[in-house]
Short mmCIF file of C-alpha atoms and ligand atoms in Angstrom, two decimals:
data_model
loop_
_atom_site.label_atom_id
_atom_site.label_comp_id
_atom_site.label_asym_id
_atom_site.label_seq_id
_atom_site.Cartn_x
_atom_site.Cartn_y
_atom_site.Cartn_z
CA UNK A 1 -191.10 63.94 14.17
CA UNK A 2 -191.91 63.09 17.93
CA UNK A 3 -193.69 65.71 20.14
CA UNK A 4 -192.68 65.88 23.70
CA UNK A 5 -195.25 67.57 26.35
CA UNK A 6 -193.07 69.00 28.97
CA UNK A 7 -194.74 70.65 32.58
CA UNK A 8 -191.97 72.87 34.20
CA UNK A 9 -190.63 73.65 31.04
CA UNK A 10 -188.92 77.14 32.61
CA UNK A 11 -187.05 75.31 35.34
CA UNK A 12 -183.62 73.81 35.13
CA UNK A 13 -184.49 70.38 34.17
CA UNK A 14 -187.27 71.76 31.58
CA UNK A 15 -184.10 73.42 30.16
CA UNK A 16 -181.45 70.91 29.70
CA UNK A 17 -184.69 68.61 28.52
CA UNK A 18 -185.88 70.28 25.77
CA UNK A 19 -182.26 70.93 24.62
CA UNK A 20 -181.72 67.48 24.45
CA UNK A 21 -185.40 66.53 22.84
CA UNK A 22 -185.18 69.25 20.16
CA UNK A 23 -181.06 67.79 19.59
CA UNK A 24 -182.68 64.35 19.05
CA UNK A 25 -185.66 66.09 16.48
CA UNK A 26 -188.31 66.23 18.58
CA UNK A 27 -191.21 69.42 18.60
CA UNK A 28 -191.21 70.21 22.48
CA UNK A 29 -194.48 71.99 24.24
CA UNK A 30 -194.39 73.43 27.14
CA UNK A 31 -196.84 74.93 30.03
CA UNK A 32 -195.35 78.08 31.79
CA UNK A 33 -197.00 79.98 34.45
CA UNK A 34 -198.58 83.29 34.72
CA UNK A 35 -196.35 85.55 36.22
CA UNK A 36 -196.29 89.16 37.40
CA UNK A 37 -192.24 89.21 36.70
CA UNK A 38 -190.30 87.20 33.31
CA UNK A 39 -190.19 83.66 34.52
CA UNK A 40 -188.60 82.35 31.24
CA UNK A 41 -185.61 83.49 31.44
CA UNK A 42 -183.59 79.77 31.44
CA UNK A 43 -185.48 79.04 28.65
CA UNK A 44 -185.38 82.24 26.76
CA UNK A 45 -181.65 81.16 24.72
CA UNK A 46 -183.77 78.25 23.25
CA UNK A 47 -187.03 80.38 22.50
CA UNK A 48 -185.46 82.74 20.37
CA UNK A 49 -183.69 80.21 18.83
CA UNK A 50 -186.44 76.98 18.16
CA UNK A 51 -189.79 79.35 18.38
CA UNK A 52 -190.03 80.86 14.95
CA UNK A 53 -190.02 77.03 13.38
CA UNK A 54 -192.36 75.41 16.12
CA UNK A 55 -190.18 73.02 17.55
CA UNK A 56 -190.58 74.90 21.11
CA UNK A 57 -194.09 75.84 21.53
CA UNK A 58 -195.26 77.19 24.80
CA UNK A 59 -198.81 77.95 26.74
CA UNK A 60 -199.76 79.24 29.62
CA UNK A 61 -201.15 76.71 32.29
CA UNK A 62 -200.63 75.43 35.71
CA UNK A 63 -200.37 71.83 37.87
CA UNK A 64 -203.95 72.75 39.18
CA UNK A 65 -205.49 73.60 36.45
CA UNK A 66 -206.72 70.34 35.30
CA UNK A 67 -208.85 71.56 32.09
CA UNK A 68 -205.93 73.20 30.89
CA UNK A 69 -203.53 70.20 31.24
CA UNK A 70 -205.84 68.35 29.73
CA UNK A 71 -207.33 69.91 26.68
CA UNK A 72 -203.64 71.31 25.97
CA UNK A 73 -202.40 67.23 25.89
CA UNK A 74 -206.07 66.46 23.85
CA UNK A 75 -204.75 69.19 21.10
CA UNK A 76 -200.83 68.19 20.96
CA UNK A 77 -201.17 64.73 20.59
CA UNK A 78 -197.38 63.99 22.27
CA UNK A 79 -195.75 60.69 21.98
CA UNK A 80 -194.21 61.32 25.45
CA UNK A 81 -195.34 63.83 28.26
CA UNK A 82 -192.68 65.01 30.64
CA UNK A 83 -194.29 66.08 34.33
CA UNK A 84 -191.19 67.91 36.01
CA UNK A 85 -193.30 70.81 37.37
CA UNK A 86 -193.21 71.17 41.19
CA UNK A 87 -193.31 73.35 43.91
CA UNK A 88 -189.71 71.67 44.18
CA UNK A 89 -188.01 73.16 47.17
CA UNK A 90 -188.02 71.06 50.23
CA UNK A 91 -187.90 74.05 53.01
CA UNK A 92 -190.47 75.91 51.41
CA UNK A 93 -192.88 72.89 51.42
CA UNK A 94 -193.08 73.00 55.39
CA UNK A 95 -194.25 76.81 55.47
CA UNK A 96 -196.94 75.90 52.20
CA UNK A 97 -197.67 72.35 52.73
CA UNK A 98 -200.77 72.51 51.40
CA UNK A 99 -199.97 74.42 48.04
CA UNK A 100 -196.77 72.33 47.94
CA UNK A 101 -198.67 68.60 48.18
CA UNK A 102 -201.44 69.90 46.24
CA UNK A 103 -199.44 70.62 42.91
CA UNK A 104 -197.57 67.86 42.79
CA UNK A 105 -201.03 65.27 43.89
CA UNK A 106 -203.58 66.89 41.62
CA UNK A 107 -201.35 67.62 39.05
CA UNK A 108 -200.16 63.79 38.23
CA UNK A 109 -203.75 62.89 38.60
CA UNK A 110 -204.67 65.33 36.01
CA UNK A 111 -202.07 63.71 33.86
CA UNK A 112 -202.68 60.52 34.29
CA UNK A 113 -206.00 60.78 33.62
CA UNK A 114 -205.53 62.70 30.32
CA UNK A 115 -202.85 59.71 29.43
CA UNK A 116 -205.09 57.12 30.48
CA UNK A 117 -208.21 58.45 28.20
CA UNK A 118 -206.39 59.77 25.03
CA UNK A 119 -206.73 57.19 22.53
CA UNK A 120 -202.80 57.61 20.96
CA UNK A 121 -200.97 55.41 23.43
CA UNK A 122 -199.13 58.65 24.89
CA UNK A 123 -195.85 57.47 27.42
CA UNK A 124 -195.80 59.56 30.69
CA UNK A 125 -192.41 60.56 32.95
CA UNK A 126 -192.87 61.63 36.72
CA UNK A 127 -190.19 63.11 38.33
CA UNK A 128 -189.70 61.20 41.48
CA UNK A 129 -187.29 61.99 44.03
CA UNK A 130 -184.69 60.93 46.31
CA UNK A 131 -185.73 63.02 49.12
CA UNK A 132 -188.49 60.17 49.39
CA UNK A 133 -186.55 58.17 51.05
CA UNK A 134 -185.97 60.54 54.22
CA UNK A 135 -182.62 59.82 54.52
CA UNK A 136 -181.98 57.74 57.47
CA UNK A 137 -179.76 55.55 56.79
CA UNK A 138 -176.17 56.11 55.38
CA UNK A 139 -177.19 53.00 52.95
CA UNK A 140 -176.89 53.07 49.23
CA UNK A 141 -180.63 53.51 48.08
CA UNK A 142 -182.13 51.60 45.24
CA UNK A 143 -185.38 50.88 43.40
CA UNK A 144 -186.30 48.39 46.12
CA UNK A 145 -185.21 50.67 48.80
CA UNK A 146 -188.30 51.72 51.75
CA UNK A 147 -189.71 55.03 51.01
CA UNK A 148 -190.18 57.21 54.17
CA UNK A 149 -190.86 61.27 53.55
CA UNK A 150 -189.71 63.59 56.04
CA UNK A 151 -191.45 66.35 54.62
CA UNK A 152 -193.97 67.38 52.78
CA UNK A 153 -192.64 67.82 49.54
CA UNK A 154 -191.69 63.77 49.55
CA UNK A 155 -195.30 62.83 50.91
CA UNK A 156 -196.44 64.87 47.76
CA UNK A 157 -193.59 62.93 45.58
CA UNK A 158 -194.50 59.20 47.27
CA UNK A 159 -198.02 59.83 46.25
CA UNK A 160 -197.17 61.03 42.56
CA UNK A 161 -194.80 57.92 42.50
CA UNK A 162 -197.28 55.52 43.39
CA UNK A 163 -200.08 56.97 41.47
CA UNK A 164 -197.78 56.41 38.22
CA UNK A 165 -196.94 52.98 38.97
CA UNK A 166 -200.73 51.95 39.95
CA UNK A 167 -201.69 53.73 35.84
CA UNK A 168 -198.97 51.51 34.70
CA UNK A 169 -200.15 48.29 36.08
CA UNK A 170 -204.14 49.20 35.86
CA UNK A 171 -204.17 50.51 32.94
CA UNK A 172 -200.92 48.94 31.19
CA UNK A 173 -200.08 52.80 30.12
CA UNK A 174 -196.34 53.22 29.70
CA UNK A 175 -195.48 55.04 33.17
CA UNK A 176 -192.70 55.98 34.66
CA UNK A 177 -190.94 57.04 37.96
CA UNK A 178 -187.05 58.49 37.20
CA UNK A 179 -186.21 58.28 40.85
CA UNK A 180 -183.58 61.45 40.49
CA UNK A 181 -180.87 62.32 43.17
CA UNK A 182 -180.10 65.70 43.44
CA UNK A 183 -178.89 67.24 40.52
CA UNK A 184 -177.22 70.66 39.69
CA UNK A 185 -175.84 72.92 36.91
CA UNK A 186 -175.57 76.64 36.52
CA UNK A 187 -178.98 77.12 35.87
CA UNK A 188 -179.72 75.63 39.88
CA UNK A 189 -182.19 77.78 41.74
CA UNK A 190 -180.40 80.30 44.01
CA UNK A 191 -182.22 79.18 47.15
CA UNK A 192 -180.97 75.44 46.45
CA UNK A 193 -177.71 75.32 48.31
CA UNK A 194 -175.28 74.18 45.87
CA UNK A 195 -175.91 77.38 43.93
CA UNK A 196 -176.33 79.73 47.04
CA UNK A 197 -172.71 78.62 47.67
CA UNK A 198 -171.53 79.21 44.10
CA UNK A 199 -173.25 82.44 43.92
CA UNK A 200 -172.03 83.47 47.04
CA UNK A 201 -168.03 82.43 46.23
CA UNK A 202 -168.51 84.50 42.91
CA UNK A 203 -170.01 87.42 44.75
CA UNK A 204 -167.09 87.02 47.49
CA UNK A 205 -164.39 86.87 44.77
CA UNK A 206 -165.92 89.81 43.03
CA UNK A 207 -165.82 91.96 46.78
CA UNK A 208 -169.63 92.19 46.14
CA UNK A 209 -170.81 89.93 49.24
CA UNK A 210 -168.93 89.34 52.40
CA UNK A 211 -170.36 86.17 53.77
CA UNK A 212 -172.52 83.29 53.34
CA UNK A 213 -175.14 81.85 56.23
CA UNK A 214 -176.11 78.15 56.13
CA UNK A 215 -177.99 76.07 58.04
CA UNK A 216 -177.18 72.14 58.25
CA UNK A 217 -173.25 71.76 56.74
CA UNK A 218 -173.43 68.25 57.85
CA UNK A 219 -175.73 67.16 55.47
CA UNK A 220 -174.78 64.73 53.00
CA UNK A 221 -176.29 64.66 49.29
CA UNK A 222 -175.52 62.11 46.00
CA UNK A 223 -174.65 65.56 43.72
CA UNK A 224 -174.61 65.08 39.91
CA UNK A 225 -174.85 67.27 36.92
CA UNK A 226 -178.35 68.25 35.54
CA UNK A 227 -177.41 68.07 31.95
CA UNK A 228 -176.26 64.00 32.77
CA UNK A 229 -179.86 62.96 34.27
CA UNK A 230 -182.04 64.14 31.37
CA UNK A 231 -180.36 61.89 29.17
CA UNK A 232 -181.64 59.14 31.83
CA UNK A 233 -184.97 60.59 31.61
CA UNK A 234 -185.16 60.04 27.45
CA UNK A 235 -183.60 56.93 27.90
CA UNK A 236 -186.27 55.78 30.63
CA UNK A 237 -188.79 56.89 28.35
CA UNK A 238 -186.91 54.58 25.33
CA UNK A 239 -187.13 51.43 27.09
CA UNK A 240 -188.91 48.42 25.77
CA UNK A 241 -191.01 48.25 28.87
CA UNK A 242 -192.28 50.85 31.60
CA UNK A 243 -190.47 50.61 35.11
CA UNK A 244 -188.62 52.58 37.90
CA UNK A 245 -185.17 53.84 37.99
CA UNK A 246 -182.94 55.57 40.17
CA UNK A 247 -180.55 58.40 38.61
CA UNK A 248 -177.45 58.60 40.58
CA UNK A 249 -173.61 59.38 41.21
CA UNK A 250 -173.25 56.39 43.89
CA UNK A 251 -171.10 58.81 45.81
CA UNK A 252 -172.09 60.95 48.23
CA UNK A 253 -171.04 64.47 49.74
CA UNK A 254 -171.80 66.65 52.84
CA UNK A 255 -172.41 70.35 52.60
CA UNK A 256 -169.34 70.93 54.12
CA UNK A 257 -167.64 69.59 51.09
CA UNK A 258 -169.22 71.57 48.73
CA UNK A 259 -168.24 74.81 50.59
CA UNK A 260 -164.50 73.49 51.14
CA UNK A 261 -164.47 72.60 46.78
CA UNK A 262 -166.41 75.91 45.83
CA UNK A 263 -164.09 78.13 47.78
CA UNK A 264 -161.22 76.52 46.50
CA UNK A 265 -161.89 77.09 43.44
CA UNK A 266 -161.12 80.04 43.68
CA UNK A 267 -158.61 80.04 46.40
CA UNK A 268 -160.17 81.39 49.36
CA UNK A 269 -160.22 79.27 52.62
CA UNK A 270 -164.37 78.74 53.26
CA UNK A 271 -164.19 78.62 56.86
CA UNK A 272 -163.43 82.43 56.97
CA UNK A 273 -166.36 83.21 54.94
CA UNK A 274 -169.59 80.29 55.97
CA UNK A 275 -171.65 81.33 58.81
CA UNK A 276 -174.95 78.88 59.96
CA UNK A 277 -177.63 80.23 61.06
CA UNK A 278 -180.65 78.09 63.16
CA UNK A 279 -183.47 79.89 60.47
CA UNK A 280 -182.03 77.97 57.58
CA UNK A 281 -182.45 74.34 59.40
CA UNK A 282 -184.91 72.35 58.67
CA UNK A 283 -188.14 70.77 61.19
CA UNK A 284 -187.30 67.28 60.14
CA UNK A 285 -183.65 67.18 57.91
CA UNK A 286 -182.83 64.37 55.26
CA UNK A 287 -179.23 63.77 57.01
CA UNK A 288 -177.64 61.67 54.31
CA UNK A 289 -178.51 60.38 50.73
CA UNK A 290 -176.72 58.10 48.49
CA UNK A 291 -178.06 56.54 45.65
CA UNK A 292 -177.23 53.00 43.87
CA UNK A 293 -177.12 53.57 40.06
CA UNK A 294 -176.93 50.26 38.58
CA UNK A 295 -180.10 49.39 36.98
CA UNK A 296 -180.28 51.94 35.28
CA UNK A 297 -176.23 51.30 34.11
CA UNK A 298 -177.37 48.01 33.51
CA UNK A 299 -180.67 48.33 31.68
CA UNK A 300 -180.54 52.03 30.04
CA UNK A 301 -176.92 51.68 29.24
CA UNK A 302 -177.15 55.06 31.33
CA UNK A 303 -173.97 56.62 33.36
CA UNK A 304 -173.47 59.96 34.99
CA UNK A 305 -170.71 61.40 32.84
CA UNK A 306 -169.47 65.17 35.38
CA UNK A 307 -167.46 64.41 38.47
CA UNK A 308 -167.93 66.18 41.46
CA UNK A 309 -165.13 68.19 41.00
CA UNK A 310 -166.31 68.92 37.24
CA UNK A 311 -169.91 70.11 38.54
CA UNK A 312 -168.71 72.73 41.56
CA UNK A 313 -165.89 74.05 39.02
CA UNK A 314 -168.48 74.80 36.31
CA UNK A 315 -171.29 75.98 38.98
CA UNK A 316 -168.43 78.26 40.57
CA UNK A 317 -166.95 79.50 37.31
CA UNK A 318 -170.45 80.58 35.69
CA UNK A 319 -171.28 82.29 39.45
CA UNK A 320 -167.86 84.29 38.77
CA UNK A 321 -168.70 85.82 35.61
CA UNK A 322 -172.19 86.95 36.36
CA UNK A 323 -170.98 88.90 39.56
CA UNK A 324 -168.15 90.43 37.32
CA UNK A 325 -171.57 91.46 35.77
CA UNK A 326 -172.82 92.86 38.42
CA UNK A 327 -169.95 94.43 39.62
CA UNK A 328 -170.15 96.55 37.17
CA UNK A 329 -173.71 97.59 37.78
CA UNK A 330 -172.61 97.80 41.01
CA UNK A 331 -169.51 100.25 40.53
CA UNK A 332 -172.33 102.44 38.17
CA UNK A 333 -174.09 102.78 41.42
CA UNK A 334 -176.73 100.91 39.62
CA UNK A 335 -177.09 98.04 42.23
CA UNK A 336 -175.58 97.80 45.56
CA UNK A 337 -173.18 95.31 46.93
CA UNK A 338 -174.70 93.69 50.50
CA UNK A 339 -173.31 91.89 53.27
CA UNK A 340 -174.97 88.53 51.60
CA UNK A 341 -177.40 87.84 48.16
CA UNK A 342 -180.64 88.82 49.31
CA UNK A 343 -182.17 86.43 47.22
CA UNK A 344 -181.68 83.45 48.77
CA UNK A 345 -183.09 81.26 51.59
P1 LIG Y 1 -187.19 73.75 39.41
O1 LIG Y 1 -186.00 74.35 38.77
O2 LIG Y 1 -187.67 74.24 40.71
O3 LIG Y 1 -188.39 73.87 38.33
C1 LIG Y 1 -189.72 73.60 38.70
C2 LIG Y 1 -190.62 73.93 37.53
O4 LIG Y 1 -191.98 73.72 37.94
C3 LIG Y 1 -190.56 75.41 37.07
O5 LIG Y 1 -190.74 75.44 35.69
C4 LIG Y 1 -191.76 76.02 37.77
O6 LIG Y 1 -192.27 77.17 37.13
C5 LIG Y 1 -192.75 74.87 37.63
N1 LIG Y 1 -193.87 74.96 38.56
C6 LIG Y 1 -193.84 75.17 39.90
N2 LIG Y 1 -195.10 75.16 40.39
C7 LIG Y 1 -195.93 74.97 39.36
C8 LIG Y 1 -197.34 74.89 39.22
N3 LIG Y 1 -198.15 75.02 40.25
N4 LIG Y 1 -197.85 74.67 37.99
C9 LIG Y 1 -197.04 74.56 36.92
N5 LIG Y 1 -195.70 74.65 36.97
C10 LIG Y 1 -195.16 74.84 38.18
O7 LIG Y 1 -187.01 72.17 39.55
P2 LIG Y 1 -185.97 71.18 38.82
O8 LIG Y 1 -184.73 71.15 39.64
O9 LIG Y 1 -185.90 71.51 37.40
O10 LIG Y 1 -186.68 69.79 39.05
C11 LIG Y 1 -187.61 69.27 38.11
C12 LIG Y 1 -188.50 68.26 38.80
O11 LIG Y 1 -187.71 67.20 39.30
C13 LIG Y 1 -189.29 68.78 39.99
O12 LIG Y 1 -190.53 68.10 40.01
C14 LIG Y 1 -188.47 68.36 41.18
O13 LIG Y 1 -189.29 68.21 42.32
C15 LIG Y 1 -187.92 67.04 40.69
N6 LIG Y 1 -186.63 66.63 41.23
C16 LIG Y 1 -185.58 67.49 41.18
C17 LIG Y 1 -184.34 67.06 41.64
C18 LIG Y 1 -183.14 67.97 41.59
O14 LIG Y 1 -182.17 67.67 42.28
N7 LIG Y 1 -183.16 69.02 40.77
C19 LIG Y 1 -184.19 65.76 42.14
C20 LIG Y 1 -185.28 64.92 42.15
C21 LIG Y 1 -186.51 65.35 41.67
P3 LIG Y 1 -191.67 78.64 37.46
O15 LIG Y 1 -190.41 78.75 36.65
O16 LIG Y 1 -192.75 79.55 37.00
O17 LIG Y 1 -191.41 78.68 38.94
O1 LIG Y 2 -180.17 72.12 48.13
P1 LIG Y 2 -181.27 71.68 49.00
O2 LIG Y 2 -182.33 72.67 49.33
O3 LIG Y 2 -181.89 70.40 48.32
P2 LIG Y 2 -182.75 69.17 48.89
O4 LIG Y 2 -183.49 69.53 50.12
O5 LIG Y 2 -181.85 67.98 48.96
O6 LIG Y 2 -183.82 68.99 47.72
C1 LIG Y 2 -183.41 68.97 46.36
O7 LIG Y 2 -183.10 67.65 45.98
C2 LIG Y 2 -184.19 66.73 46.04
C3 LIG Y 2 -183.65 65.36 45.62
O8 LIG Y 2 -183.18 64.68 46.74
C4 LIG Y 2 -185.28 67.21 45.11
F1 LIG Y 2 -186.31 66.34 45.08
C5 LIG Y 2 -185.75 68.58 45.54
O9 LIG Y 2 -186.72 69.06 44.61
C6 LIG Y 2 -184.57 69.54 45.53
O10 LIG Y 2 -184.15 69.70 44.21
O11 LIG Y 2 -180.68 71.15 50.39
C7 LIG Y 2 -179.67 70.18 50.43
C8 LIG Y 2 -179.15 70.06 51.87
C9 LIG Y 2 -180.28 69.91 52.90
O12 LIG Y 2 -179.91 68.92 53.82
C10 LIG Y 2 -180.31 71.26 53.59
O13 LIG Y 2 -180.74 71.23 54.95
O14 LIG Y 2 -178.47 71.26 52.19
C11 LIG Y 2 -178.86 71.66 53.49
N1 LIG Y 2 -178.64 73.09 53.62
C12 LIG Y 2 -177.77 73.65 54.50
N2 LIG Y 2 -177.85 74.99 54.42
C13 LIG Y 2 -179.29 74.09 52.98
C14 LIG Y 2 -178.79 75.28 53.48
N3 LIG Y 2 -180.22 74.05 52.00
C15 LIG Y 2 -180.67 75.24 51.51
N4 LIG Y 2 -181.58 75.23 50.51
N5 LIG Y 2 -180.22 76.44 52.00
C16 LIG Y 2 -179.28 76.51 52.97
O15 LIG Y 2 -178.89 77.59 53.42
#
């Protein structure tokens, strides 16, 4: 049986992952961090379930704590290790730059470093990102494409990238850079904006929320389905030989879009409902990304598999039937409905 070593096990790619690696019979570990609230609670289906038997197996640790990382990898002895933790949200990175740039730097080194000593030849995943290209141009993006971050989140990502392709070719470890699009799924963080608009359209429908503020609607993003890329992930880490590859759609959408889709959905006109709002732009914005699949068609047999369409049905459905449950809170005076979710940025 393979063991998989999975940072960012709680978020939604750590949950579609080790669904998939414990499908295909492998024992998954996974670091979680300390928190004051329940941060598990993605993962906690697939706990109950896989926990008893030790195929999931989880333990407290964190991208800066490099002892940790290490003797946890030192004890497990994976065959592949999975580094999806980050500080991932783009916005947030400009107000903590330096707790953003610092999780994602030292953690790959710590990584690396454990994968470059351990005497099993262990393979290593680093999830790269689209946002590194910056967005300028309204070309398709590819493996070869230049790589200029507009934020600090990508500078964080562009230095974890190269770091895992400069292990490969020191050290001839098996390394390597998934070089994901934006992907989404039900399980999105709220403050992501495909799932502040689906949780806001179930909340409208539901009379619990009356609007929805945005920032940039002209924004354009290369959208696919969550559960699609972590089959490219396994697949990158199958490969007879360690390289890069991009994880896309190959079509691309503005925010606009999404609202227009979402609201329809479930037949209310969006432009009565979206509001923007300066606080929710950006200092530097990505304007437009759209990615160019086809290596990784052409070499990992690898194919996204959920329209467009598919995805903001299924992300506006699921947002429907948790605000009928929390309507109901609601109408027991047990929560209160508000003007918009509070939760989100
Ligand atoms: P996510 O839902 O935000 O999950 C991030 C995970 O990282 C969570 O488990 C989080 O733990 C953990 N984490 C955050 N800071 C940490 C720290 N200091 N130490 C240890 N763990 C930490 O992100 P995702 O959408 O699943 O994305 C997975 C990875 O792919 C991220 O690295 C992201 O940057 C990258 N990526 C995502 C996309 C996308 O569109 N989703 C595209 C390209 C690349 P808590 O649950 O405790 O917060
Ligand atoms: O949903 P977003 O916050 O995702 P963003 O910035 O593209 O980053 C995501 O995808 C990256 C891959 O390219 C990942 F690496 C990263 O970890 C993350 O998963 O914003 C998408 C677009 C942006 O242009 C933003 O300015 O939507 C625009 N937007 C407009 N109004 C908004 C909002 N974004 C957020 N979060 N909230 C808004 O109210």
């Amino acid at each position: 049986m393979k063991k998989a070593f999975i940072t960012g096990i709680t978020g939604q790619d750590g949950y579609y992952l080790t669904k998939l690696l414990i499908e295909k019979d492998y024992e998954v570990h996974g670091t979680i961090r300390r928190s004051s609230t329940f941060n598990t609670s993605r993962i906690d289906g697939l706990i109950s379930q896989y926990s008893s038997d030790k195929l999931l197996n989880l333990y407290y640790s964190d991208l800066l704590d490099s002892s940790s990382l290490s003797s946890l990898i030192q004890k497990i002895q994976p065959d592949e290790v999975y580094n999806l933790a980050a500080q991932s949200h783009v916005a947030v990175s400009f107000k903590n730059p330096y707790y953003s740039t610092s999780t994602s730097t030292a953690g790959v080194i710590s990584l690396l470093e454990v994968v470059k000593n351990i005497e099993k030849d262990v393979k290593f995943y680093q999830a790269s990102s689209s946002e590194m290209y910056g967005g300028v141009s309204t070309d398709s993006l590819n493996e070869e494409s230049l790589l200029e971050p507009k934020s600090p989140y990508a500078a964080g990502k562009v230095f974890a990238y190269n770091m895992t392709k400069i292990y490969r070719e020191s050290y001839k470890k098996f390394c390597v850079n998934g070089i994901l699009f934006n992907h989404e799924s039900p399980l999105r963080g709220e403050t992501f904006v495909t799932r502040k608009i689906s949780r806001a359209v179930g909340r409208i429908h539901n009379n619990i929320q009356s609007k929805l503020t945005l920032g940039n609607l002209e924004a354009f993003r290369d959208w696919g389905f969550a559960g699609d890329y972590v089959e490219g992930m396994w697949l990158m880490m199958q490969h007879d030989k360690p390289d890069d590859w991009v994880l896309a759609t190959g079509e691309t959408h503005s925010v606009k879009e999404f609202c227009k889709l979402a609201f329809d959905v479930v037949g209310l006109d969006w432009e009565n409902y979206v509001l923007t709002d300066e606080k929710y732009q950006r200092p530097n914005e990505v304007n437009h990304l759209l990615g160019d699949p086809s290596k990784a068609k052409k070499e990992l047999g690898w194919e996204p598999k959920t329209s467009f369409k598919k995805l903001v049905e299924n992300m506006v459905e699921s947002d429907c039937k948790l605000a009928e449950r929390e309507k109901v809170l609601i109408d027991n005076n047990l929560l209160k409905p508000s003007w918009e979710n509070p939760t989100t940025t």
